[in-house]
Short mmCIF file of C-alpha atoms in Angstrom, two decimals:
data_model
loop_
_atom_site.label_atom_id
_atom_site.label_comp_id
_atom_site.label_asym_id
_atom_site.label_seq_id
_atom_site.Cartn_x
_atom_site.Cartn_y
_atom_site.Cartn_z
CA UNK A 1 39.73 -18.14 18.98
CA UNK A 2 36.85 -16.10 20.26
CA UNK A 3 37.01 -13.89 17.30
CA UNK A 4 36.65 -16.90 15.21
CA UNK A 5 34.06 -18.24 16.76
CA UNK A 6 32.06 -14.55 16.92
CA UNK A 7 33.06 -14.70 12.89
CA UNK A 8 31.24 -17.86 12.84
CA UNK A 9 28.30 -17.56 14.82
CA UNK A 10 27.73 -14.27 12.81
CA UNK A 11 27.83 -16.11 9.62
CA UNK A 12 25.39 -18.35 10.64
CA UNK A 13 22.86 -16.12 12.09
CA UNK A 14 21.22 -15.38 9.33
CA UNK A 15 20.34 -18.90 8.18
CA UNK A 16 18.90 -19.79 12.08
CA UNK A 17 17.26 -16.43 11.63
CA UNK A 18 15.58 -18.01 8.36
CA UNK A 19 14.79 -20.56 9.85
CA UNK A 20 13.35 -19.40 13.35
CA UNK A 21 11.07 -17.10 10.50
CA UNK A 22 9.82 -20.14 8.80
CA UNK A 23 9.13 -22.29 11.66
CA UNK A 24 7.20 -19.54 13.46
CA UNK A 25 5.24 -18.27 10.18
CA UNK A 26 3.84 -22.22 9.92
CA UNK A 27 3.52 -22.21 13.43
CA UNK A 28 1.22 -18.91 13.02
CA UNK A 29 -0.84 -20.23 10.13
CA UNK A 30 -1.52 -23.76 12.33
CA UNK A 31 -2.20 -22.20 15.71
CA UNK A 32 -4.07 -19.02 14.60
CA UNK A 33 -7.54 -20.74 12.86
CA UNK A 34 -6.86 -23.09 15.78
CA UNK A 35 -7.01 -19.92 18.36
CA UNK A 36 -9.88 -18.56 16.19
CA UNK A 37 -12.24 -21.38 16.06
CA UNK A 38 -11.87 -21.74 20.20
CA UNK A 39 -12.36 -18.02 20.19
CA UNK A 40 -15.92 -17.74 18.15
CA UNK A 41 -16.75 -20.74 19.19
CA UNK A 42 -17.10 -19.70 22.85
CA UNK A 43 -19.00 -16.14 21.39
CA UNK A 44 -21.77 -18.36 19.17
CA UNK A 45 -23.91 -15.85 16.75
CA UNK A 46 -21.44 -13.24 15.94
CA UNK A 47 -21.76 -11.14 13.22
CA UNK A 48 -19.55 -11.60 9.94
CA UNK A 49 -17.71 -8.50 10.66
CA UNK A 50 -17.02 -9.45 13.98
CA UNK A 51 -15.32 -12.66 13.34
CA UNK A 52 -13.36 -11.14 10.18
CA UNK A 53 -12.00 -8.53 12.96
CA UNK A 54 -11.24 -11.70 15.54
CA UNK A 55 -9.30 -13.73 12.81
CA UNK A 56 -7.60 -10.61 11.94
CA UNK A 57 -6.20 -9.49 15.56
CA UNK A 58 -5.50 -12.89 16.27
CA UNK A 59 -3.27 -14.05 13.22
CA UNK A 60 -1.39 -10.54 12.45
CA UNK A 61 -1.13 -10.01 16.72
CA UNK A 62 1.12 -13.24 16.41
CA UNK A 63 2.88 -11.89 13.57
CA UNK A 64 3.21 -8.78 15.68
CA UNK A 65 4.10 -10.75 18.22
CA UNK A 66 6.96 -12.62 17.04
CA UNK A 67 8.58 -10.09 15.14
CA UNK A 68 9.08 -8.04 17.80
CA UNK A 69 10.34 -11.15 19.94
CA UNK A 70 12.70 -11.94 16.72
CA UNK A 71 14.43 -8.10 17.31
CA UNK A 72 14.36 -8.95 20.77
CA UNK A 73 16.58 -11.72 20.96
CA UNK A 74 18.54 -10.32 17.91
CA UNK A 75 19.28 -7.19 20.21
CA UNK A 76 17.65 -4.38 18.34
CA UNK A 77 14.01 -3.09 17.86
CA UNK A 78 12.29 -4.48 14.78
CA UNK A 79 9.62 -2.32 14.89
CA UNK A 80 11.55 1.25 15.04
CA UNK A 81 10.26 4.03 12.79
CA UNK A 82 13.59 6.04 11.77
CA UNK A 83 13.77 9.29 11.64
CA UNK A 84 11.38 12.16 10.50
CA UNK A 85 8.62 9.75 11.02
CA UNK A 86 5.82 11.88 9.71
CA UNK A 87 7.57 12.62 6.44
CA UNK A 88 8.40 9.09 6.14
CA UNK A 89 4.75 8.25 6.47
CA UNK A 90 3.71 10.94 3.91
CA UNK A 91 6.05 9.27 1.53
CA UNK A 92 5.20 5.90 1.58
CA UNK A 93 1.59 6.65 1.90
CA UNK A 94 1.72 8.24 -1.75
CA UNK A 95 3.80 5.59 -2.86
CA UNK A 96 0.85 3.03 -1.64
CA UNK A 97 -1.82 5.34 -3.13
CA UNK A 98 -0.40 5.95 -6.37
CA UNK A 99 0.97 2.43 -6.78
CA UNK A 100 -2.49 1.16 -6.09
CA UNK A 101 -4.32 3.68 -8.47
CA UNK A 102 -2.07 2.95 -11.35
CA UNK A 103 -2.93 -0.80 -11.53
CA UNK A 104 -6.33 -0.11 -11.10
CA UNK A 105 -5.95 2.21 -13.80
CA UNK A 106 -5.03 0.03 -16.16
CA UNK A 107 -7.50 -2.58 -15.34
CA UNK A 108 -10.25 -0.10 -16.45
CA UNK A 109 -7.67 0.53 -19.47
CA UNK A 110 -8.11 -3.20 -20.37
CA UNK A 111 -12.26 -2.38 -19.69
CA UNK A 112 -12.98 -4.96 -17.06
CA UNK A 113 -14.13 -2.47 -14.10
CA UNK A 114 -17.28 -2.42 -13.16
CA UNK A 115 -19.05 -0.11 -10.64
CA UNK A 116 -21.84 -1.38 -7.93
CA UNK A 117 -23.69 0.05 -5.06
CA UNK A 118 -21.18 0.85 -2.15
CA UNK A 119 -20.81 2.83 1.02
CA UNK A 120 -20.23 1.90 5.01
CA UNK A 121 -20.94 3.43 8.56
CA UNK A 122 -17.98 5.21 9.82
CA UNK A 123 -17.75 3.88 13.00
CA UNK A 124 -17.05 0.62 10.58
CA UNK A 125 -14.41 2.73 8.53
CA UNK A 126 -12.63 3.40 11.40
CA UNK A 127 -12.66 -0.30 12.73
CA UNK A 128 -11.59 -1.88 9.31
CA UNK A 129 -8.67 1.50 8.82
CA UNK A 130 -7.81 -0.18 12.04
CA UNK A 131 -7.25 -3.36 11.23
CA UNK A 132 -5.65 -2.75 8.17
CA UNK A 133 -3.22 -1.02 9.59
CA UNK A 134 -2.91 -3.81 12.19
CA UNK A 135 -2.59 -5.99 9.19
CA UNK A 136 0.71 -4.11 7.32
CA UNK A 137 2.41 -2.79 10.63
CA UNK A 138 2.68 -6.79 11.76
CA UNK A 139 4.09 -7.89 8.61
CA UNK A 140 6.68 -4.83 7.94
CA UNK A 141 7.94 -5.56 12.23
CA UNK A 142 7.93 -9.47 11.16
CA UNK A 143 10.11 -8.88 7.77
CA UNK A 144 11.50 -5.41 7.36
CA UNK A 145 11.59 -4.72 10.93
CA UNK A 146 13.28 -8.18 11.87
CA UNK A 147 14.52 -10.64 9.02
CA UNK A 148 15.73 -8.22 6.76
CA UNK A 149 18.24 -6.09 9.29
CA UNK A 150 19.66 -9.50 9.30
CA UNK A 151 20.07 -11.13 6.40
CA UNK A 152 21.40 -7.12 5.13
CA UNK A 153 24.19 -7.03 7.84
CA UNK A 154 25.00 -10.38 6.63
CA UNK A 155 24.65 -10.56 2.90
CA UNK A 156 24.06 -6.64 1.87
CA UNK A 157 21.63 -6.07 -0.40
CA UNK A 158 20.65 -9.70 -1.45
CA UNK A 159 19.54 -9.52 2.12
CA UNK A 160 16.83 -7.33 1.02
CA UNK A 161 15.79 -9.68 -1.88
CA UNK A 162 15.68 -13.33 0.07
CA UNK A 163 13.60 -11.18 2.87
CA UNK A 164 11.34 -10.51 -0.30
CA UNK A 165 11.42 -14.07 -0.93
CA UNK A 166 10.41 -14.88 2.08
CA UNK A 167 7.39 -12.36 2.25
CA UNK A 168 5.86 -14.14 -0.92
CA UNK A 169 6.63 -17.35 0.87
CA UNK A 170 4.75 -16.56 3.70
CA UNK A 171 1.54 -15.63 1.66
CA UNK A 172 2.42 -19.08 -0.51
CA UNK A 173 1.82 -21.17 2.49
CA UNK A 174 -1.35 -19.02 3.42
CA UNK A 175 -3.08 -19.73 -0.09
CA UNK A 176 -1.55 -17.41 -2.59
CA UNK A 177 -0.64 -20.00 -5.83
CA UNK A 178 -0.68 -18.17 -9.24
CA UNK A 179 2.97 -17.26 -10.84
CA UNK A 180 2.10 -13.96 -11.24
CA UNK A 181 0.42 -13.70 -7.78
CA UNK A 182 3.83 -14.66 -5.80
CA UNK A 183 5.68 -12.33 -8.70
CA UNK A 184 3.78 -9.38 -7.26
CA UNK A 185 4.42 -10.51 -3.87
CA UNK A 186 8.23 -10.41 -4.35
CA UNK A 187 7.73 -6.84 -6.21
CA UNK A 188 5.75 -5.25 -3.45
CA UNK A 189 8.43 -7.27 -0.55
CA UNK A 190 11.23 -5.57 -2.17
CA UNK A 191 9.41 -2.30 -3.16
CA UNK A 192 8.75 -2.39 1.03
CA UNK A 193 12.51 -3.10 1.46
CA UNK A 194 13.83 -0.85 -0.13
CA UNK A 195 11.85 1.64 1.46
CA UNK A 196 13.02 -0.12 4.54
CA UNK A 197 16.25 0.24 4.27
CA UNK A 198 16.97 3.92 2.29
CA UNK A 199 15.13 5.39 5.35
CA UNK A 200 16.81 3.37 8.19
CA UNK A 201 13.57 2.37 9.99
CA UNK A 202 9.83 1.29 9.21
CA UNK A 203 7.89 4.62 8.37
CA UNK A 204 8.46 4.24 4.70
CA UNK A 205 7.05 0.91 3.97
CA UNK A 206 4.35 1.04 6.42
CA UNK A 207 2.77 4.03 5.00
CA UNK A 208 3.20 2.46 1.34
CA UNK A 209 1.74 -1.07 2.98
CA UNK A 210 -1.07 0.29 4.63
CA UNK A 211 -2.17 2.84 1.96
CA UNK A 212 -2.08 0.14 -0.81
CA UNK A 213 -3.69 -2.29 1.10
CA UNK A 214 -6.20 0.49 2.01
CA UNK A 215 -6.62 2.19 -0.99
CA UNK A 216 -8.00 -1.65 -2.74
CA UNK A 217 -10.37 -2.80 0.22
CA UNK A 218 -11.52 0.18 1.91
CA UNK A 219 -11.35 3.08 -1.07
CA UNK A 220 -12.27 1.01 -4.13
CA UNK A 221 -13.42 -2.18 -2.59
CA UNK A 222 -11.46 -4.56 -5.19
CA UNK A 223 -10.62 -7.06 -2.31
CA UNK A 224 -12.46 -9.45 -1.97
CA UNK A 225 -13.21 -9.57 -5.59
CA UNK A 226 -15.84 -10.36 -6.77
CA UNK A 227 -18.31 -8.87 -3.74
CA UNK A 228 -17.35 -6.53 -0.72
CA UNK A 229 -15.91 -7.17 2.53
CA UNK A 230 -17.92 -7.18 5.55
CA UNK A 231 -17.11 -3.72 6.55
CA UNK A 232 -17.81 -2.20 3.38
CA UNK A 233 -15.48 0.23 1.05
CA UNK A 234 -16.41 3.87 0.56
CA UNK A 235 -16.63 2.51 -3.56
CA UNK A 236 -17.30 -0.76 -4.76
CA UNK A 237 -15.82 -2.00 -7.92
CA UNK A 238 -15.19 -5.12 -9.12
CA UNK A 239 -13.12 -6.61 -12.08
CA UNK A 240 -15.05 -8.71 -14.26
CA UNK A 241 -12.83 -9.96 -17.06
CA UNK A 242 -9.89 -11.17 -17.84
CA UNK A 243 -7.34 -12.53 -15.04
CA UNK A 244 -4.50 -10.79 -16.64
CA UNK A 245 -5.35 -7.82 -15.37
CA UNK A 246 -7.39 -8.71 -12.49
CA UNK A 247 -10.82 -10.47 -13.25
CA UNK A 248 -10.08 -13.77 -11.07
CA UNK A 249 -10.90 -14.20 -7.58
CA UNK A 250 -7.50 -13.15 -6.51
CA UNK A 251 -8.06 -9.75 -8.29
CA UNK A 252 -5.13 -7.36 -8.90
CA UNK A 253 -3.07 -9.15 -7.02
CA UNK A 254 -2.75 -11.99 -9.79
CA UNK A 255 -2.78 -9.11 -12.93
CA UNK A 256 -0.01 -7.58 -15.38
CA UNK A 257 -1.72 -4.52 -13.63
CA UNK A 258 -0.25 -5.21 -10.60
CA UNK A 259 3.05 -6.34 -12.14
CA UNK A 260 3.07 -3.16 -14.25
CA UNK A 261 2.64 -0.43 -10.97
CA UNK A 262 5.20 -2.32 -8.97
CA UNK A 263 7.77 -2.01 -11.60
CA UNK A 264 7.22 1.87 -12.13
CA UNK A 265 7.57 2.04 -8.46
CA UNK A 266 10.74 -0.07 -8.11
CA UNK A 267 12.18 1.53 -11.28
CA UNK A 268 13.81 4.69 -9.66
CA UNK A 269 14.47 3.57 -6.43
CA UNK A 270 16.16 0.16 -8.25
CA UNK A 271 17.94 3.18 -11.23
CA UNK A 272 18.53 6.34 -9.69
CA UNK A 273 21.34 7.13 -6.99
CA UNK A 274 19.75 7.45 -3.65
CA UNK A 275 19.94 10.61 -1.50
CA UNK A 276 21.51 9.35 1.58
CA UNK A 277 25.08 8.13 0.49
CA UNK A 278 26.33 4.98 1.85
CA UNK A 279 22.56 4.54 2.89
CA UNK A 280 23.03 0.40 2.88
CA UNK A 281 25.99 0.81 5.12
CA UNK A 282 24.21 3.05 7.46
CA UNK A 283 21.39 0.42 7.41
CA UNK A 284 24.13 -2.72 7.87
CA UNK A 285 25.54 -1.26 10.91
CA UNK A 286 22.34 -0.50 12.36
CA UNK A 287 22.47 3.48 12.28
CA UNK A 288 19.67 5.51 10.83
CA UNK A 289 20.66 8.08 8.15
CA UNK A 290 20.06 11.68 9.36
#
């Protein structure tokens, strides 16, 4: 009888786990402008950059927040690295760069980039690096550090796709509408799984995370496109053009371009055998490959 009953209460985890996700992403996206407007309100003239970096901390802190609280009551860490953390990082960092570079690539392929004035302070590079970082780190804990051990222990590697699903979902809710936007989301939430998941902890798809996100506001300042964000980018391009590959407001992020660099990314991880064998097994029963 108790086995039974662990059987079931393991089956249904992951569906309460869903739903604890969804309820507390909605939560976040009500409360946090909420939280925000008390917060400048109470500081009166601050400067753009200053309430971009309150809105920031306080939205992705919850995030932070309750992805770690998720692993808590789940029983395990959702934000642990893995092993060989600096290698890890190394890796996905390229993966970000290059992933990034190749889309933007081919938007100046299609002929719609288009180089301005640029440049910003370094105590100001240092601040936004900061929050980017912030930014990735909260959402890998919330998904790949907390959902998707989960949903994989439960469902294998579809557990990695509905955690995908939900990433896009989470950006749906906070504004994100084009197909081909929420297609790219999926891409880059299972291109971060899978990272996730061959490496048996976090290091992988934060450093791909934070270096795209990175490379396209602080490197070649294409988000917010069109214009720069108030802490500057060390370029400043912008894609005037076609949406298709990334002349609309929501930039590469609703482009073929996009679509295109996420698939050559995916392709051998999706294709070729990995290097750790058995390395969803090792990730199901919560042991990091060596």
């Amino acid at each position: 009888m108790n086995a039974e009953a662990a059987t079931g209460r393991g089956r249904f985890l992951p569906f309460a786990v869903l739903v604890a996700a969804g309820i507390l992403c909605l939560l976040i996206l009500w409360a946090g402008p909420q939280i925000i407007g008390l917060v400048l309100s109470a500081l009166k003239d601050s400067a753009p950059r200053l309430d971009d970096a309150i809105g920031t901390i306080i939205i992705f802190g919850l995030i932070l927040a309750g992805g770690l609280a998720g692993g808590a009551v789940c029983g395990f860490n959702a934000a642990r690295l893995g092993p060989r953390v600096g290698l890890r990082l190394a890796e996905g960092g390229a993966i970000g760069i290059v992933g990034l570079l190749i889309a933007a690539a081919l938007a100046a392929i299609a002929g719609i980039v288009h180089r301005l004035d640029g440049g910003t302070s370094a105590g100001l590079f240092v601040s936004a690096t900061a929050l980017v970082l912030l930014q990735s780190g909260s959402e890998e804990i919330f998904f790949r550090g907390w959902l998707q051990p989960v949903l994989v222990r439960s469902w294998g590697g579809w557990g990695i796709v509905v955690t995908a699903i939900a990433f896009a979902a989470l950006h749906l809710a906070g504004g994100a509408r084009g197909a081909v936007t929420l297609l790219n989301l999926f891409l880059g939430g299972l291109l971060f799984g899978l990272l996730a998941a061959r490496s048996g902890g976090l290091a992988s798809a934060i450093g791909a995370h934070f270096a795209w996100n990175w490379t396209e506001q602080l490197l070649l300042g294409l988000d917010p496109n069109p214009g720069s964000g108030s802490f500057g980018s060390i370029l400043n391009l912008e894609l005037v053009g076609s949406a298709w590959w990334g002349g609309s407001e929501e930039g590469l992020n609703a482009s073929v371009a996009m679509t295109f660099a996420l698939a050559i990314l995916l392709a051998p991880l999706l294709i070729l055998p990995p290097r750790i064998p058995g390395w969803l097994a090792l990730y199901r029963s919560g042991r990091a490959p060596a």
